[in-house]
Short mmCIF file of C-alpha atoms and ligand atoms in Angstrom, two decimals:
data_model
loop_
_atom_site.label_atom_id
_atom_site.label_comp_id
_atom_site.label_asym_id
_atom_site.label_seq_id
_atom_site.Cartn_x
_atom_site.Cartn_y
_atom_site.Cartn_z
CA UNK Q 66 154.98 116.41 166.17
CA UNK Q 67 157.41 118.07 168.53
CA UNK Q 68 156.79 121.09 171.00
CA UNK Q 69 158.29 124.33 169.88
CA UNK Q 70 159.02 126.78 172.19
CA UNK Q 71 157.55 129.93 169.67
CA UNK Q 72 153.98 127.58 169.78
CA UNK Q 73 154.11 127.23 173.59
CA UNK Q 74 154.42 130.86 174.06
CA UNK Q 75 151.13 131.40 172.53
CA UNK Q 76 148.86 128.77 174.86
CA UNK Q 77 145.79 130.56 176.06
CA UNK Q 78 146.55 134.08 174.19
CA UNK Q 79 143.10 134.80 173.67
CA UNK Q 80 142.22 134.50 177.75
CA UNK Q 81 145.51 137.38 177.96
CA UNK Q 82 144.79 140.93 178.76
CA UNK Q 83 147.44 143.61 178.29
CA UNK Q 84 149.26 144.68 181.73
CA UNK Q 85 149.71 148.00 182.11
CA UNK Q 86 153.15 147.50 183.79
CA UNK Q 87 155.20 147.74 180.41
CA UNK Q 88 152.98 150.88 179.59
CA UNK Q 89 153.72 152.48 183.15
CA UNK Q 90 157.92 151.77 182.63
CA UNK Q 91 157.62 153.46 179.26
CA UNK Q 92 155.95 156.73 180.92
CA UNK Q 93 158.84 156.32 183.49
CA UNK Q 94 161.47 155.88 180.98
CA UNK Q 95 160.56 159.48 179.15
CA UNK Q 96 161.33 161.26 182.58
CA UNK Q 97 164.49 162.79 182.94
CA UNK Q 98 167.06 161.58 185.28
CA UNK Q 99 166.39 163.93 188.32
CA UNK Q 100 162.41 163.01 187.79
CA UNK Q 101 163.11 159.50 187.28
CA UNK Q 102 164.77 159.47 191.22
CA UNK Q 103 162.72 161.56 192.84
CA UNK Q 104 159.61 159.77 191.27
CA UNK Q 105 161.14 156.37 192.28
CA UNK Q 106 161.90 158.10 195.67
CA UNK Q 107 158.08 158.90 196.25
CA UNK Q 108 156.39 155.70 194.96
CA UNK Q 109 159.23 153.89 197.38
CA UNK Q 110 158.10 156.02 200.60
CA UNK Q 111 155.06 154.60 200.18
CA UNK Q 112 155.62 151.05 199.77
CA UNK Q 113 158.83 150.35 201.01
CA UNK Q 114 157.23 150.54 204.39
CA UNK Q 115 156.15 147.08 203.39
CA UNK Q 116 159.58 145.53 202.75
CA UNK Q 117 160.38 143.10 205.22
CA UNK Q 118 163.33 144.40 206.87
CA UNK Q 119 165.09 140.57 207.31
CA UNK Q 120 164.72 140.11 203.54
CA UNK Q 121 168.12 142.35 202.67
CA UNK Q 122 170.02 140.79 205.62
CA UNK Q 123 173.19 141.29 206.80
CA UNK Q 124 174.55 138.57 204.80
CA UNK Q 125 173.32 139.78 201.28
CA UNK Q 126 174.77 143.26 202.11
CA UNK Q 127 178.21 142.60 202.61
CA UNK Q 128 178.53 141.47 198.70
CA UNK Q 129 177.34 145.29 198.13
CA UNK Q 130 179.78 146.81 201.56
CA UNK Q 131 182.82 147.77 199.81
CA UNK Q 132 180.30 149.94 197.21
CA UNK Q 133 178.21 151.76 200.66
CA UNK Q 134 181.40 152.23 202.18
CA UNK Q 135 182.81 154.07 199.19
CA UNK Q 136 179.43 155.69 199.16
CA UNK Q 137 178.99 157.09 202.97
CA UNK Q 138 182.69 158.61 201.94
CA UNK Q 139 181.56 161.09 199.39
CA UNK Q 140 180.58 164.72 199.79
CA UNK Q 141 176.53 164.91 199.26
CA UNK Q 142 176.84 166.45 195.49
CA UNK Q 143 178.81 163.18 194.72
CA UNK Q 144 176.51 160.76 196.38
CA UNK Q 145 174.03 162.60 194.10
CA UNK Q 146 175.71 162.39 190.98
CA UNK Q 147 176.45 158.88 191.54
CA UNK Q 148 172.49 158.17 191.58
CA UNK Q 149 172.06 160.12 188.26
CA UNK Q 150 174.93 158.21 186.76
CA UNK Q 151 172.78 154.32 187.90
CA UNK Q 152 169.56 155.88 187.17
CA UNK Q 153 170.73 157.41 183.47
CA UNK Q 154 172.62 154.12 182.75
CA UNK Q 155 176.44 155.76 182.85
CA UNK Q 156 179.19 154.22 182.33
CA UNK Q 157 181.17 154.62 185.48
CA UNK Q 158 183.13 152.47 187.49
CA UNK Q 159 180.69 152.15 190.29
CA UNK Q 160 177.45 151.53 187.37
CA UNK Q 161 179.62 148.71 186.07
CA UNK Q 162 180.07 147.11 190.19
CA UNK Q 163 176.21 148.02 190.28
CA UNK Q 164 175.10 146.18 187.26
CA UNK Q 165 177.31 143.36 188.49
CA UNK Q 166 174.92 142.72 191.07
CA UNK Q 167 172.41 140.24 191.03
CA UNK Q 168 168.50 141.32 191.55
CA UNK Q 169 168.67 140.86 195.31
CA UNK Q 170 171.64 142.53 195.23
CA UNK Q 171 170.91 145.36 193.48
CA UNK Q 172 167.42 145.73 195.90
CA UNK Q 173 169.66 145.87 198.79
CA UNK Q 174 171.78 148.11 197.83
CA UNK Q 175 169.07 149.99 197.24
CA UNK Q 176 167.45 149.58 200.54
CA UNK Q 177 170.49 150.31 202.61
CA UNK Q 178 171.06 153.46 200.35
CA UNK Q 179 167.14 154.29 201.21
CA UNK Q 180 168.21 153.46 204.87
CA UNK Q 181 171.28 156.23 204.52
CA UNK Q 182 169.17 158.66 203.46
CA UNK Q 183 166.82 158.78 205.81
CA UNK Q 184 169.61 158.86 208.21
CA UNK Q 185 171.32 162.01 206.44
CA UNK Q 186 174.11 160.11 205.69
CA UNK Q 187 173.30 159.90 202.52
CA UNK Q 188 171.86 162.99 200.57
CA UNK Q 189 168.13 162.75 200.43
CA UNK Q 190 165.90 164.42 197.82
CA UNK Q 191 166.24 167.87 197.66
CA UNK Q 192 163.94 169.75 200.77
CA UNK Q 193 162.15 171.97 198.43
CA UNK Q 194 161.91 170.03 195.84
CA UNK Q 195 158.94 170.49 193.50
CA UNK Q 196 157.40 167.67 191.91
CA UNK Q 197 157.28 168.36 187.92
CA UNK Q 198 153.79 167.60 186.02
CA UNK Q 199 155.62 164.49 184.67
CA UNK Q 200 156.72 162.65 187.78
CA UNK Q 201 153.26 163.81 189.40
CA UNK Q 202 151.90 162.55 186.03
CA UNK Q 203 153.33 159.06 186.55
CA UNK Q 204 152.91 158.94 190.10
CA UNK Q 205 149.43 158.88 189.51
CA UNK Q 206 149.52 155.93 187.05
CA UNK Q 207 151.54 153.94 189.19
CA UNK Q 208 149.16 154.38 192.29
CA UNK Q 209 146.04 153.16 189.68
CA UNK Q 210 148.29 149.73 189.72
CA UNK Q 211 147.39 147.24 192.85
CA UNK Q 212 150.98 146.51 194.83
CA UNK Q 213 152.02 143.29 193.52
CA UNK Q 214 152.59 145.73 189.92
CA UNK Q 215 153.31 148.41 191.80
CA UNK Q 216 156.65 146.22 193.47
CA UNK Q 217 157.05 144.89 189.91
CA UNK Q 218 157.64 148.38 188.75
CA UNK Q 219 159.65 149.27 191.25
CA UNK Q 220 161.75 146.12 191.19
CA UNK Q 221 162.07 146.22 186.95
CA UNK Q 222 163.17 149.76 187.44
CA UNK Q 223 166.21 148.61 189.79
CA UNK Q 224 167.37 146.27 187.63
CA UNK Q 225 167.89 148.09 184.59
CA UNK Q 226 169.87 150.65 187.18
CA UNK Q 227 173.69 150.53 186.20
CA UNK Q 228 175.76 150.46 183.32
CA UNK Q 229 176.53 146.56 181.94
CA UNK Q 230 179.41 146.60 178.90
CA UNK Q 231 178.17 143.87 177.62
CA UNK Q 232 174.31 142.47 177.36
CA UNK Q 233 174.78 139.08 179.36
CA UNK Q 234 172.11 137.10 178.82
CA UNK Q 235 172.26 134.07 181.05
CA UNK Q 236 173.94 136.45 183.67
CA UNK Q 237 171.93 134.26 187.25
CA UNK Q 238 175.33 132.51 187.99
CA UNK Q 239 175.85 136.53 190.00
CA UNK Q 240 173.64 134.87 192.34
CA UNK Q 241 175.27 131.44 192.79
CA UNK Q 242 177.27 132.58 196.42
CA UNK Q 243 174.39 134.30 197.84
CA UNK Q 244 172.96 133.23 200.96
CA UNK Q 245 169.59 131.71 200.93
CA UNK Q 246 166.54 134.35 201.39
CA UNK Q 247 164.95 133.72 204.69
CA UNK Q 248 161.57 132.35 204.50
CA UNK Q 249 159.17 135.22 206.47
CA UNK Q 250 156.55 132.34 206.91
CA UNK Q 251 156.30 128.92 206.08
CA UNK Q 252 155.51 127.95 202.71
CA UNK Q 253 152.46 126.34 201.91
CA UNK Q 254 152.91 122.37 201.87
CA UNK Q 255 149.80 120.53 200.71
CA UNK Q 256 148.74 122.02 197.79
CA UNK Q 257 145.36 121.42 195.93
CA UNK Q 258 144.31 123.28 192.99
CA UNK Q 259 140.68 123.56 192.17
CA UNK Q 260 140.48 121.67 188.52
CA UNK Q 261 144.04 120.93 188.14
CA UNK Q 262 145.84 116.77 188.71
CA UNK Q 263 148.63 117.03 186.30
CA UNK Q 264 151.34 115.27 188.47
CA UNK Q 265 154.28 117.61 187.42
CA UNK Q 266 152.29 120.86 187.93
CA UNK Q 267 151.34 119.90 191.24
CA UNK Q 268 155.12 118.79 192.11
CA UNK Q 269 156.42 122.03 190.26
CA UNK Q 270 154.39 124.15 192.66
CA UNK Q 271 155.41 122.00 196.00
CA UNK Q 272 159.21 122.10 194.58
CA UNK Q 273 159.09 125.79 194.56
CA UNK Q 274 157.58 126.07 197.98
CA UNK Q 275 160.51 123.94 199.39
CA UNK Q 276 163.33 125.92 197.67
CA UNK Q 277 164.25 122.60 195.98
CA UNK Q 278 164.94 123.22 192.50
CA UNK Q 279 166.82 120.75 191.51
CA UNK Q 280 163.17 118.77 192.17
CA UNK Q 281 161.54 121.25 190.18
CA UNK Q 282 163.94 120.96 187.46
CA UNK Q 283 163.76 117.15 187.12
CA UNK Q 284 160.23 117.79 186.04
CA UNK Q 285 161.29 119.48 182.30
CA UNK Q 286 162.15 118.11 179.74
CA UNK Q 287 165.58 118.50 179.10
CA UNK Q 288 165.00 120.90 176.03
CA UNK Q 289 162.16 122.77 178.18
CA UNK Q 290 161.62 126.58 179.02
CA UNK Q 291 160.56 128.70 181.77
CA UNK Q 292 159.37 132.62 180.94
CA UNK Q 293 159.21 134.60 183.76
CA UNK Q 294 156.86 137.70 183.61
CA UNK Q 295 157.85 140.33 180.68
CA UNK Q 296 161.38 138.17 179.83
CA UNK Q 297 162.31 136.26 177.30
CA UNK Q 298 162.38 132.63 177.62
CA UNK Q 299 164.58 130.92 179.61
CA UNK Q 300 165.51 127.75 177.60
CA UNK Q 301 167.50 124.20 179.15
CA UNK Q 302 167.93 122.84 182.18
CA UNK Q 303 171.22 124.71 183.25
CA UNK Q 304 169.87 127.73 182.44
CA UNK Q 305 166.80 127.35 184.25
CA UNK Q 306 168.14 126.37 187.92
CA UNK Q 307 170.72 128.92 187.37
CA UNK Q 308 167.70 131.48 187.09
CA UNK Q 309 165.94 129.95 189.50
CA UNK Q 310 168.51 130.02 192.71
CA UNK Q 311 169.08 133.73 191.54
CA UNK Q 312 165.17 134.53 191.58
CA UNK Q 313 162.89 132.08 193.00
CA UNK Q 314 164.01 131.48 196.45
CA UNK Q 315 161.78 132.19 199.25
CA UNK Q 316 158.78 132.61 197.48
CA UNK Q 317 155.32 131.24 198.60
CA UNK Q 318 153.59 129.82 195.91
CA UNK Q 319 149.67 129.88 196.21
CA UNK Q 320 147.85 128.57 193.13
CA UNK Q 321 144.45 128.64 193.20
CA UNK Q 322 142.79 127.42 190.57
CA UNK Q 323 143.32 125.90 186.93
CA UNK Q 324 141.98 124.50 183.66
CA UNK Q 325 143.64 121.70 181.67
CA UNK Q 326 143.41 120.61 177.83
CA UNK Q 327 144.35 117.60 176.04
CA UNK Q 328 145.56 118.57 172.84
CA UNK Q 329 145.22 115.92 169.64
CA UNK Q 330 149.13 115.10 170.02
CA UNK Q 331 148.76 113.50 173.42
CA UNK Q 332 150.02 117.09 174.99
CA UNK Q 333 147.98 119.18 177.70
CA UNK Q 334 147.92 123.03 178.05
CA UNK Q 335 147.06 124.20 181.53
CA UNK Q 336 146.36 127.50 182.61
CA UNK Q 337 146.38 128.08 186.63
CA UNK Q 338 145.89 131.33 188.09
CA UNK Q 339 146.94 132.20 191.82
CA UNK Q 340 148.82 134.22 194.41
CA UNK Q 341 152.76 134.73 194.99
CA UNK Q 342 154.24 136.07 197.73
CA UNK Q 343 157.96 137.45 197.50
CA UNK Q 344 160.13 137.42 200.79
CA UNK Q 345 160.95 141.03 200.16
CA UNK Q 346 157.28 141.83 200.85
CA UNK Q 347 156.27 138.22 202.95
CA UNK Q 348 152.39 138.50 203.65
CA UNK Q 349 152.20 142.31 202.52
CA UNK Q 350 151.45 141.85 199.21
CA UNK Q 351 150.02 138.60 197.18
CA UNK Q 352 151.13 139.47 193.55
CA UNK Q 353 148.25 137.72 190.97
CA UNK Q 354 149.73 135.49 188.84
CA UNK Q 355 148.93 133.07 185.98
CA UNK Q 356 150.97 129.75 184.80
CA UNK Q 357 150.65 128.62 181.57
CA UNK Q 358 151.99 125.26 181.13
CA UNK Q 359 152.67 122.95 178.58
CA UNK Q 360 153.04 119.14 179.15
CA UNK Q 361 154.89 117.00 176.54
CA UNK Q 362 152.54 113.65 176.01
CA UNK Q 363 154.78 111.80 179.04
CA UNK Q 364 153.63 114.67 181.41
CA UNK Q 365 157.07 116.31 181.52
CA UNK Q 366 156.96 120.17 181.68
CA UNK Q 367 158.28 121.72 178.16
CA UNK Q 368 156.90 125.20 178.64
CA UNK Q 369 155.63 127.37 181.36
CA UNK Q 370 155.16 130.63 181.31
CA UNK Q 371 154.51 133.03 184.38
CA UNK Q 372 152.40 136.74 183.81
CA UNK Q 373 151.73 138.99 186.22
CA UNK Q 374 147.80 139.41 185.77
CA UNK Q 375 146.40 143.01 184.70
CA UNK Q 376 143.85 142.70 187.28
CA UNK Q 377 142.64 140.77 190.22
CA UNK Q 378 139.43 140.04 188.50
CA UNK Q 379 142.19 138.19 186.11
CA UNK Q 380 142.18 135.29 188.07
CA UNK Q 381 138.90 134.06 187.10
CA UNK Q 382 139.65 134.75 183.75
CA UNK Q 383 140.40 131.29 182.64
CA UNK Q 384 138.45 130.80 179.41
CA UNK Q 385 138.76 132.76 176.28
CA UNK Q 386 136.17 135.93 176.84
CA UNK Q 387 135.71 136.01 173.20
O1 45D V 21 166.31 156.89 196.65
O2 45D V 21 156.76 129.85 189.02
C1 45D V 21 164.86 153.83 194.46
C2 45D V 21 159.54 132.91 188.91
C3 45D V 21 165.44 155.13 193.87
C4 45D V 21 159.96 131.44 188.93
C5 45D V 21 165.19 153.60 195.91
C6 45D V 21 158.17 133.12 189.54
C7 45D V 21 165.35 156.28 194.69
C8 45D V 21 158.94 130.52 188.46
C9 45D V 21 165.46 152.79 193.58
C10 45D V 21 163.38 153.87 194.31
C11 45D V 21 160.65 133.64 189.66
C12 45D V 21 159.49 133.43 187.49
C13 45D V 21 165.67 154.65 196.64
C14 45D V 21 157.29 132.05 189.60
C15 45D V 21 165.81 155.98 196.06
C16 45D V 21 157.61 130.77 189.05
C17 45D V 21 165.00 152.29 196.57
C18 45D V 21 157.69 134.49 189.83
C19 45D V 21 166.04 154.50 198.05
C20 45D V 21 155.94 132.22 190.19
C21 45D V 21 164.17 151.32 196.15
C22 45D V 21 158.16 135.30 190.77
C23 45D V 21 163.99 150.00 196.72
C24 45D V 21 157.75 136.69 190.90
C25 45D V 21 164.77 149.59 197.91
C26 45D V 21 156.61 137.19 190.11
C27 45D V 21 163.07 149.19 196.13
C28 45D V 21 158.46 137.47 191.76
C29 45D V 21 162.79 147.83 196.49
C30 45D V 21 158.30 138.89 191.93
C31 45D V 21 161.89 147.10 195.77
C32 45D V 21 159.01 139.59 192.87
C33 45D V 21 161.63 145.67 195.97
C34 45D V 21 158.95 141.03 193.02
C35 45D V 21 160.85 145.02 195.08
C36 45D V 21 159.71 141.62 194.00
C37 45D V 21 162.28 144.98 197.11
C38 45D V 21 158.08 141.81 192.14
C39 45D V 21 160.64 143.59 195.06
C40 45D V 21 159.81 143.04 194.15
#
């Protein structure tokens, strides 16, 4: 019998519960366009004083200069209108350079732009601005999520920023002349995972925590998929280092603990719940994760899907609750 990816994506359903991250976009997504940045603007006050100020770095700004330099140029009403037009998804000029960006990218640009404002150079929200029942409405739901969704909110909302002609799909290679995040601490080297032996999980998880993907990579199958929280999968080898150079760097990767089930075709399901750490946030906030893998019968890694967990009581969670 041979793995299909559709199967894969349904090992350990019945041990899911429903995030409320894609419920909290949708409430975001009905605000209009003024509510939508001031709302962003207020849920960033309070946790970008988090963001590790090295994570942005000098190095990743400079692919966004020539866009702030344009920027810091403009009269305050344009500066403005030029956040309507990447928060309402406009097609302009400088949404197109925006949604050119890759994630990081995009994050900076948003930091420095953060950074500008708060310097006057860039114009901030409105003095007397009132907050309207909806933003105060969503405010509220997004301070019932714990930070790792909160960040994941904020960070999903960034990226869909912009104005891209055409949906590109396998669009990671905009990360291929980055510079390398900075590590804010050292990763985690000897790993062990309470319940969990599985060879290529184990090496998966070191991999990661050395930025060596092309190690992490080697442990797929050549056919084999990766599905990042809320995303489609992300299907071949190619496709999958691409992704993970433009995402994955820098993280710390702190598995915890895991369950593992032989299946009657010689392959195992594993589910492993744990902590990540991004470099944007280093130590600040441990998002709760679970991986659910599937290993083909020679232990190589066909599937392995990553959710952000609905609650931190999640992690336990590892057998069906019925
Ligand atoms: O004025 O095993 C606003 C994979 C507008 C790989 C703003 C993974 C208003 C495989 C935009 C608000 C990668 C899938 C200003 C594992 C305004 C694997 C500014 C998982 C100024 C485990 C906003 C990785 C700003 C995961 C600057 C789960 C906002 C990674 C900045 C998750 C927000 C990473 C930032 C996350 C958010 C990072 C920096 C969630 C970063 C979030």
């Amino acid at each position: 019998m041979s793995l299909s990816i559709e199967s894969a994506q349904k090992i350990f359903s019945g041990t899911q519960v429903p995030s409320p991250i894609p419920a909290t976009i949708a409430l975001f997504d009905q605000l209009n366009v003024d509510d939508k940045l001031a709302l962003l603007w207020f849920a960033y006050t309070e946790l970008g004083r988090s963001i590790t100020p090295a994570a942005p770095g000098a190095a990743r700004l400079q692919l966004a200069e020539g866009l702030l330099n344009q920027i810091k140029q403009m009269s305050n009403d344009d500066q403005t209108q030029l956040m309507r037009d990447l928060a309402g998804y406009v097609d302009t000029p400088i949404s197109r350079s925006y949604a050119s960006f890759s994630v990081n990218t995009k994050l900076a640009f948003w930091f420095e732009l953060g950074e500008l404002m708060k310097k006057g150079i860039v114009a901030p929200i409105p003095p007397g601005y009132q907050m309207s029942d909806g933003v105060k409405f969503v405010l509220e739901a997004i301070q019932k999520l714990d930070p790792g969704q909160q960040i994941t909110v904020l960070r999903n909302t960034v990226v869909n920023m912009g104005f891209e002609p055409e949906v590109n799909s396998s669009g990671y290679s905009k990360a291929a002349k980055e510079p390398m995040f900075p590590r804010t601490q050292p990763a985690p080297t000897k790993l062990t995972v309470e319940g969990i032996t599985e060879p290529a999980v184990l090496s998966y998880f070191e991999a990661l925590n050395a930025d060596n993907f092309d190690a992490a990579i080697a442990l797929f199958t050549p056919d084999g998929a990766v599905q990042p929280p809320f995303q489609k999968p992300i299907i071949g080898r190619e496709s999958i280092i691409a992704y993970m150079r433009a995402e994955a760097q820098g993280l710390n990767i702190m598995p915890e603990q895991g369950i593992s089930e032989a299946l009657p075709d010689g392959s195992k399901q594993l589910k492993i719940t744990g902590k990540v750490q991004t470099p944007w946030f280093g130590v600040q906030v441990g998002m709760n994760i679970a991986w659910r893998f599937l290993l083909n019968p020679e232990g190589k890694i066909f599937f392995v899907a990553i959710d952000m967990l609905a609650s931190p009581q999640e992690l336990l969670n590892l057998r069906p609750t019925k």
